[in-house]
Coordinates of C-alpha atoms in Angstrom, one line a residue:
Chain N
X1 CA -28.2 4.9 34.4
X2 CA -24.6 5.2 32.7
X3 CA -23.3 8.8 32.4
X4 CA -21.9 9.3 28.8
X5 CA -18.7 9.0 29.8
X6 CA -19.2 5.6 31.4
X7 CA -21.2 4.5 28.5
X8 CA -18.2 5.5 26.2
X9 CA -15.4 3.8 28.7
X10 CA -17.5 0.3 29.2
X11 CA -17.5 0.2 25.1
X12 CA -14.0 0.9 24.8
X13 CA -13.2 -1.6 27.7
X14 CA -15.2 -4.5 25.8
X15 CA -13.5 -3.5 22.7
X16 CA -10.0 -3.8 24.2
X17 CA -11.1 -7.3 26.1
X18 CA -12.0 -9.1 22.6
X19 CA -9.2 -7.2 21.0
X20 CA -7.0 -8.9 24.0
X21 CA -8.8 -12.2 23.6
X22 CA -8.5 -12.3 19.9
X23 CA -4.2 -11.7 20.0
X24 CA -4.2 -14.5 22.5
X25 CA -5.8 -16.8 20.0
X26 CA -3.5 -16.3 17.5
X27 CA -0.6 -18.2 18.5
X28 CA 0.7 -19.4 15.2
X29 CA 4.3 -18.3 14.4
X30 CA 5.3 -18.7 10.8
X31 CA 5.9 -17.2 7.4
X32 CA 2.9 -15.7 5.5
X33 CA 1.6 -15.3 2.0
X34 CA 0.0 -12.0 1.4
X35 CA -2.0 -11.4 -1.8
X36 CA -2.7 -7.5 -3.0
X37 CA -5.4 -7.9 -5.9
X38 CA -7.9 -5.8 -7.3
X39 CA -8.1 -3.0 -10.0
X40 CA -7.7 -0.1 -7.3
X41 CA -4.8 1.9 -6.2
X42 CA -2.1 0.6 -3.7
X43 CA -1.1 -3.0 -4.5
X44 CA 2.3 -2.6 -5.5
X45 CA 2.8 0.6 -3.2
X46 CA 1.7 -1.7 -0.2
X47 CA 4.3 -4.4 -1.0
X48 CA 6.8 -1.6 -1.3
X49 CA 5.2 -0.3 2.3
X50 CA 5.7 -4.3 3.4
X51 CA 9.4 -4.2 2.3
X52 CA 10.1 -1.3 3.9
X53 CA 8.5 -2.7 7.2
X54 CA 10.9 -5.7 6.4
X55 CA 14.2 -4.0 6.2
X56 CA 13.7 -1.8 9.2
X57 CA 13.7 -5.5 10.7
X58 CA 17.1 -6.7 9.7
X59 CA 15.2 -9.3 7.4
X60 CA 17.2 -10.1 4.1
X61 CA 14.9 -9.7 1.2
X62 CA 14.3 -10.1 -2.5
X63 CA 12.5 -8.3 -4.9
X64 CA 11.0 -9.6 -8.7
X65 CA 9.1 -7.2 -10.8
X66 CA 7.4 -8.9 -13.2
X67 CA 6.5 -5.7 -14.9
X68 CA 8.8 -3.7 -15.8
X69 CA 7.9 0.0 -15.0
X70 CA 5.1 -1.0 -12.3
X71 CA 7.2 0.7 -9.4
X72 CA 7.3 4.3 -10.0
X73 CA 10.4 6.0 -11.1
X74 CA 10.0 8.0 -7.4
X75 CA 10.3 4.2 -6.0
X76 CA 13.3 3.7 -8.2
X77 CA 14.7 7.0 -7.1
X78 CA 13.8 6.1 -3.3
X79 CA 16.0 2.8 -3.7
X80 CA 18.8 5.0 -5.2
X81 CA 18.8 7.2 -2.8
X82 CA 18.4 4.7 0.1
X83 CA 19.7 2.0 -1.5
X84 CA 23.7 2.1 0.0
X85 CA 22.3 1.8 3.7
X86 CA 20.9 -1.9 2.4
X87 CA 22.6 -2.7 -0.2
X88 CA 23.7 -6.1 1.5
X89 CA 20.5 -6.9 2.7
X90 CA 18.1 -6.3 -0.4
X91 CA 18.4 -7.9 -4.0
X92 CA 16.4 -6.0 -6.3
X93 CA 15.5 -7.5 -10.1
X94 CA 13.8 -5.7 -12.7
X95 CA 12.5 -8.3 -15.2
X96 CA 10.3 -8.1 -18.0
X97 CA 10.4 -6.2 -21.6
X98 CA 8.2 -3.2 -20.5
X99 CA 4.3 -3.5 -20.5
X100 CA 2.9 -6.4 -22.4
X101 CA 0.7 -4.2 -25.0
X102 CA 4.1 -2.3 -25.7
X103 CA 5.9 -5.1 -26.7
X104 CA 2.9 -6.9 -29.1
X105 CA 5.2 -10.3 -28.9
X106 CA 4.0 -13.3 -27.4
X107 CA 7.0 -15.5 -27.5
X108 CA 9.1 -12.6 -25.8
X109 CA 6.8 -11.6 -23.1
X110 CA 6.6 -15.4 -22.3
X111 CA 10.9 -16.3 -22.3
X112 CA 10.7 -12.7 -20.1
X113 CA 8.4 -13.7 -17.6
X114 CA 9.8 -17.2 -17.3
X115 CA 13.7 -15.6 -16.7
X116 CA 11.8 -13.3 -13.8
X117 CA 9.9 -16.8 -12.1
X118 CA 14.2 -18.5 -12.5
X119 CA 14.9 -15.4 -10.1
X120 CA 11.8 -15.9 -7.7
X121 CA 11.6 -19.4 -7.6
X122 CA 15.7 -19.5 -6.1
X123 CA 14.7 -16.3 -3.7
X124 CA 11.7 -18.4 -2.4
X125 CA 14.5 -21.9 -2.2
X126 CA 16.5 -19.3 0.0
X127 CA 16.9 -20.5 3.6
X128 CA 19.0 -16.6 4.0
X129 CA 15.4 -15.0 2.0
X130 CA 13.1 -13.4 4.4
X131 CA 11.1 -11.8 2.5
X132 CA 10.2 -11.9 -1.4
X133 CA 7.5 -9.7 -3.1
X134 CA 6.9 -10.6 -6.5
X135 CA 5.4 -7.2 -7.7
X136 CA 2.7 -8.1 -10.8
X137 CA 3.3 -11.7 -10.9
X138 CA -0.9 -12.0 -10.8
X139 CA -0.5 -10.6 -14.3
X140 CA 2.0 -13.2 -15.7
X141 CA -0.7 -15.7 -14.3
X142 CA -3.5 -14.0 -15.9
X143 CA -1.9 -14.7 -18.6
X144 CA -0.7 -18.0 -18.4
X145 CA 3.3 -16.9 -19.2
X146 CA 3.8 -18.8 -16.0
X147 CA 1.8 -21.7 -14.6
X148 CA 0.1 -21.6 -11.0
X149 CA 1.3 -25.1 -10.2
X150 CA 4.8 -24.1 -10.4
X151 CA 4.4 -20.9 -8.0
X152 CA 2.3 -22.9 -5.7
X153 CA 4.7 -25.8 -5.3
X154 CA 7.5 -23.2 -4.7
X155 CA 5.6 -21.7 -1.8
X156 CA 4.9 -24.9 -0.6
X157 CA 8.2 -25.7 -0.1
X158 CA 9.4 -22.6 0.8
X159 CA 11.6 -21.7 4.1
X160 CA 8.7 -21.8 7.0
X161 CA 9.3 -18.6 8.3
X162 CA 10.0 -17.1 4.6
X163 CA 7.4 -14.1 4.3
X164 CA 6.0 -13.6 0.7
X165 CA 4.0 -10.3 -0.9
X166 CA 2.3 -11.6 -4.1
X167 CA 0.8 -8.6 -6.2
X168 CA -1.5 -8.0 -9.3
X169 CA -4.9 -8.0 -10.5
X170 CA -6.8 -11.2 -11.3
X171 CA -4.7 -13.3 -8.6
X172 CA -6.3 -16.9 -9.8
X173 CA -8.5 -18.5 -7.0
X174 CA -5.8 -21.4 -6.4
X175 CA -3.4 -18.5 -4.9
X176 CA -6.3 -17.2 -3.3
X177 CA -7.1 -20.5 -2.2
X178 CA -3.1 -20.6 -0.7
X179 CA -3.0 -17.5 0.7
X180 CA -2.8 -16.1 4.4
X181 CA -3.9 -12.9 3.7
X182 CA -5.5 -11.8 0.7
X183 CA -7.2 -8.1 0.2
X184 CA -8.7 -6.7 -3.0
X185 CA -7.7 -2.9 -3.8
X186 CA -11.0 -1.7 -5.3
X187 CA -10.7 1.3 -7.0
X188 CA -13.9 3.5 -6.4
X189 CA -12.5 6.2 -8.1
X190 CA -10.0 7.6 -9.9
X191 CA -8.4 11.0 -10.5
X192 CA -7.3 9.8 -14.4
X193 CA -10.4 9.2 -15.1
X194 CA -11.3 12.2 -14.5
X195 CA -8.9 13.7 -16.9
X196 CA -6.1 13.8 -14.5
X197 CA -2.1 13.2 -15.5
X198 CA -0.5 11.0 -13.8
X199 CA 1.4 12.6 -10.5
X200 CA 4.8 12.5 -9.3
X201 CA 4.8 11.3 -5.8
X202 CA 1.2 9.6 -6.4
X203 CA 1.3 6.9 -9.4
X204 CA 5.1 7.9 -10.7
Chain K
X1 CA -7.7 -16.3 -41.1
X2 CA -5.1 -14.7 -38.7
X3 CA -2.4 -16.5 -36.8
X4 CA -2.7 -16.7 -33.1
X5 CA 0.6 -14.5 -33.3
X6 CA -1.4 -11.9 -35.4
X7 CA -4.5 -11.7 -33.2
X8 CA -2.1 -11.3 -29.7
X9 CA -0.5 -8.5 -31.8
X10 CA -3.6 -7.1 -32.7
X11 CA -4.9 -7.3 -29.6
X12 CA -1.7 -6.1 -27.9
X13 CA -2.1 -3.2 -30.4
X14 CA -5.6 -2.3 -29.5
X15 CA -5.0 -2.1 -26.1
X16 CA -1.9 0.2 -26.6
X17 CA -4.3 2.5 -28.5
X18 CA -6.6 2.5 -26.0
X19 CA -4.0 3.2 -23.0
X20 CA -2.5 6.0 -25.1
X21 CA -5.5 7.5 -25.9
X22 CA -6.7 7.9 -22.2
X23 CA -3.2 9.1 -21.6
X24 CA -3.7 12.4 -24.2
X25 CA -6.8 12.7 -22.8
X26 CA -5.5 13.0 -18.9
X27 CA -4.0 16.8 -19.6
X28 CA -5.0 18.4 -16.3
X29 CA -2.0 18.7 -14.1
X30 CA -2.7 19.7 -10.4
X31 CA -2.4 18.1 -6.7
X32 CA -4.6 15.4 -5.9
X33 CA -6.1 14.0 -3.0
X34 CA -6.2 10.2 -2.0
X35 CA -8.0 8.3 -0.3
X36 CA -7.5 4.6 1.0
X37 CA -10.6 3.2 2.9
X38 CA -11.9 -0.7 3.8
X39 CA -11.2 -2.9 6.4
X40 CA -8.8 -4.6 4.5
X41 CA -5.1 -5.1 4.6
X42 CA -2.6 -1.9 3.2
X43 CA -4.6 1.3 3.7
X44 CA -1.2 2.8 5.4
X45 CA 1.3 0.6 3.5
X46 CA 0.4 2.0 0.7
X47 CA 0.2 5.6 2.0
X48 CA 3.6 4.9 3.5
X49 CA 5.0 3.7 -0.2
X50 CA 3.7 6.6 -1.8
X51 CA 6.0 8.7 0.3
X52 CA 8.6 7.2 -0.2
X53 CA 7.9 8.2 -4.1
X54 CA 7.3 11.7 -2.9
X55 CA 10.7 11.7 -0.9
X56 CA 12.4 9.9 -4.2
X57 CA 11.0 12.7 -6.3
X58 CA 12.9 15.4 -3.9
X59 CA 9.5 16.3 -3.0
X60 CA 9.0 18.3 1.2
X61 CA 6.7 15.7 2.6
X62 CA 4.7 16.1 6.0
X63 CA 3.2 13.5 8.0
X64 CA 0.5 12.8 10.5
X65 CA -0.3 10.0 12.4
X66 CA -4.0 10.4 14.3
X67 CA -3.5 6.9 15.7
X68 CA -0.2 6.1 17.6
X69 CA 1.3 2.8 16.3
X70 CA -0.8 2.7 12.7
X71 CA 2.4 2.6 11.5
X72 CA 4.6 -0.1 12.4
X73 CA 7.8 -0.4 14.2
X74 CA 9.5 -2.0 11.1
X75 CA 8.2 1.3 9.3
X76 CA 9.6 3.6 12.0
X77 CA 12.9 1.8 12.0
X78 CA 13.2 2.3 8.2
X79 CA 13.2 6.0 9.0
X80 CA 15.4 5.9 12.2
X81 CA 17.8 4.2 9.8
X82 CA 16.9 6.2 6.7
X83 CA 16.0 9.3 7.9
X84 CA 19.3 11.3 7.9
X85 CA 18.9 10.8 4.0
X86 CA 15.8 13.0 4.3
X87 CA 15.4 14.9 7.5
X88 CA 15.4 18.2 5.8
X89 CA 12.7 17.4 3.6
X90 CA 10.7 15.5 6.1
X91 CA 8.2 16.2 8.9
X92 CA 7.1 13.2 10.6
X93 CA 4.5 13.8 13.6
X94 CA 3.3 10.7 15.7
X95 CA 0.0 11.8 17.5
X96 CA -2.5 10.9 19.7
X97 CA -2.5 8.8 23.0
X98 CA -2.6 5.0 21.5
X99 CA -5.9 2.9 20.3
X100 CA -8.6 4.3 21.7
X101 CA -10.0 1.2 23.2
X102 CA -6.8 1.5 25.1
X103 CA -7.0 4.8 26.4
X104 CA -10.9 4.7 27.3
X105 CA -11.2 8.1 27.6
X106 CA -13.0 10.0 25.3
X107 CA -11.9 13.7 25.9
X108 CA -8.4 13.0 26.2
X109 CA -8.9 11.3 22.5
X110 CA -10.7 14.2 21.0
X111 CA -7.4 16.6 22.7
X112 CA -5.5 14.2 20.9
X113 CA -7.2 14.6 17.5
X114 CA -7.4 18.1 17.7
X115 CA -3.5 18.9 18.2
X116 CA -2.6 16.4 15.6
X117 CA -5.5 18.0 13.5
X118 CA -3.9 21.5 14.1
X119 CA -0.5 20.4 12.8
X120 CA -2.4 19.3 10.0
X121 CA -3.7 22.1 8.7
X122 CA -0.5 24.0 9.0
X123 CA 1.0 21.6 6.8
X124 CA -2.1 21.8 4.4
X125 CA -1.8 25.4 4.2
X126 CA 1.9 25.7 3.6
X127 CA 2.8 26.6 0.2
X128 CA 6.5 24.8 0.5
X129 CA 4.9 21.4 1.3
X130 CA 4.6 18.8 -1.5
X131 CA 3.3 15.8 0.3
X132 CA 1.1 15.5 2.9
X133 CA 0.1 11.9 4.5
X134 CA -2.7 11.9 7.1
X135 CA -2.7 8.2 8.2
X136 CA -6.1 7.3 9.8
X137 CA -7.4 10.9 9.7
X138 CA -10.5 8.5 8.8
X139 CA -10.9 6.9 12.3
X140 CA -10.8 10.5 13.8
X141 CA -13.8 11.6 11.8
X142 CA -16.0 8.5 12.1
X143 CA -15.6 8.9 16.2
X144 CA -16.3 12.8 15.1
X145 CA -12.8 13.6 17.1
X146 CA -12.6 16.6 14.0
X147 CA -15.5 17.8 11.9
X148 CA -15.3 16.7 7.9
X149 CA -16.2 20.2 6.9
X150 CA -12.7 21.2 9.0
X151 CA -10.9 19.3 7.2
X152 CA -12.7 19.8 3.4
X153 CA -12.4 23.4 4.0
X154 CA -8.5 22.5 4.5
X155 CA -8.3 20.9 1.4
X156 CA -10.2 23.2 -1.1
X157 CA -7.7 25.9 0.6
X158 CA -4.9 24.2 0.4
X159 CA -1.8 24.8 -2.5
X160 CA -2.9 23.8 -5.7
X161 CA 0.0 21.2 -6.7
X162 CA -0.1 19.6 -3.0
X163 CA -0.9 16.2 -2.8
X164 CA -2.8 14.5 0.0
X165 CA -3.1 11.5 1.1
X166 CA -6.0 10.3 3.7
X167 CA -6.3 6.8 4.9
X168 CA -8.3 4.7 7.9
X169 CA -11.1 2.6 7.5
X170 CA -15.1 4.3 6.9
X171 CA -14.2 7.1 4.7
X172 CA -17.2 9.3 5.4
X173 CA -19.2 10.3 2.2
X174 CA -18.3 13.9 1.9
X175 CA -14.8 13.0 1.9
X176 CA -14.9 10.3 -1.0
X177 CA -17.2 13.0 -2.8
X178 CA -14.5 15.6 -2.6
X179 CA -11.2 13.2 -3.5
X180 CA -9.7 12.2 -6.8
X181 CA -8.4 9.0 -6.1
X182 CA -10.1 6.7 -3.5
X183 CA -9.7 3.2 -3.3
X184 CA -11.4 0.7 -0.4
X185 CA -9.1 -2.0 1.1
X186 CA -11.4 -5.2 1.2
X187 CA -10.7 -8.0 3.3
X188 CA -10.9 -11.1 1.6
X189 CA -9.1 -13.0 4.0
X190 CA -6.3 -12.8 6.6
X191 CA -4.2 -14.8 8.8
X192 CA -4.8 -13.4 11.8
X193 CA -8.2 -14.8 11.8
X194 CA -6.8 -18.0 11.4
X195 CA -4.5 -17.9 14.5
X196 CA -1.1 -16.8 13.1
X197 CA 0.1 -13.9 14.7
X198 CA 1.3 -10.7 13.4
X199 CA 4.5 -11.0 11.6
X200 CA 7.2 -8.5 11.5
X201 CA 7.4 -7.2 8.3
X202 CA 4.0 -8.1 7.7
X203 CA 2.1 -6.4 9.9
X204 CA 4.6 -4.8 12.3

């Protein structure tokens, strides 16, 4: 019979051992596409994490937001603040004309969204790009301002060890499809719902 | 008959009631507590980008992290290189002794737990803190490192406008039940199972 405490090491040890044995599998070395979807908390904020992540690393990297407004003002703030010690490494565009049911115009949200893929797609042609994250692009496909063909052939062609964050709900199943790594955010609950304003620090 | 212009402004308009009527309704104004659960991807990314809005806001933020290396290196070099930007307003404690199927020794990881717990709570119950991140408090409960009613009792007492953030995989019940915001990371796929390896920037 095992004591507990051998019980408890032999199940650690067989954890670490497939643990081991799984890392030594993956041998691949290359650029990923990462897909944040879902209508929970934490997409965009996880790309942010991501591009954080990145610029500790020295990596060169690009930024679209395809909504305009969907990184918080303390995001925005963060940059400013931040923004001086990267300021060669990190290219930052805000595109779009504000939320879509703000702006009630078809024709503009579409010429918006189609200036903000002219900035993407040259990040992603970018041999010197090591990183883009194309914050709420899943909503411009949604709704069809831009067509999935085109993003997909970009990242097709895209530098091979180019790292890209895609984010938005309703990512079509093509990128899906594409993707490396793809999680849904699903929101079980949430404090707004509960008659909650929006918090500095959490959503702003 | 409308035009397809009028019903997308109609639409648009609809939806802009709606989205302001929720927001009039949302009047309650008070620290909330998060929580980011699954075994998907961005559970601390987005914990880590929600930070950075706290820190952008000016806000005093505290850290814990009950699992050595949850965040990554590209994530601690973005502070090394940040961090004089902030280092009075921030409190960044890394805890424990490694993955536990690495130390394989099961009171040495409940010591662990329970001196970055302790830190914790201090920071819970200090009036002056804004922000409090507790990154894969989750794992410490599941293993039942620290007892869920130590840490609810923590958050019921804690300052009214703090806000905390909670993340690891296997949120236990009680813990969803007494949070405002929880969202669950699912997996829908990721690279790692298909042999690449962990990126830098991605993952580390």
């Amino acid at each position: 019979m095992l004591t507990p405490e051998e019980r408890y090491r032999e199940r650690a040890q067989r954890k670490k051992e497939l643990v081991d044995r799984r890392i030594a599998r993956a041998t691949t070395d290359r650029g990923v596409v990462v897909v944040n979807t879902g209508n929970g908390k934490g997409k965009s904020s996880s790309g942010f994490g991501m591009l954080a992540r990145s610029l500790g690393h020295g990596f060169r990297c690009g930024v679209v937001q395809f909504i305009k407004g969907s990184f918080s003002t303390g995001e925005d703030l963060f940059f400013r603040t931040m923004g001086e010690a990267f300021a060669d490494r990190l290219e930052y565009h805000v595109m779009g004309e504000g939320f879509t049911w703000e702006t009630q115009d078809r024709e503009r949200d579409i010429a918006a969204a189609q200036a903000a893929w002219a900035v993407a797609a040259r990040m992603l042609a970018d041999e010197d790009v090591d990183f883009v994250l194309l914050d709420e692009l899943n909503i411009a496909l949604v709704k069809e301002y831009i067509g999935v063909e085109q993003v997909l052939a970009a990242l097709a062609a895209r530098p091979p060890r180019q790292h890209v964050v895609i984010t938005g709900r309703g990512a079509p199943d093509a990128l899906v499809e594409a993707a490396d790594t793809v999680t849904e955010m699903r929101l079980v609950k949430h404090a707004f719902k509960a008659g909650i304003m929006a918090q500095k620090g959490i959503e702003l």
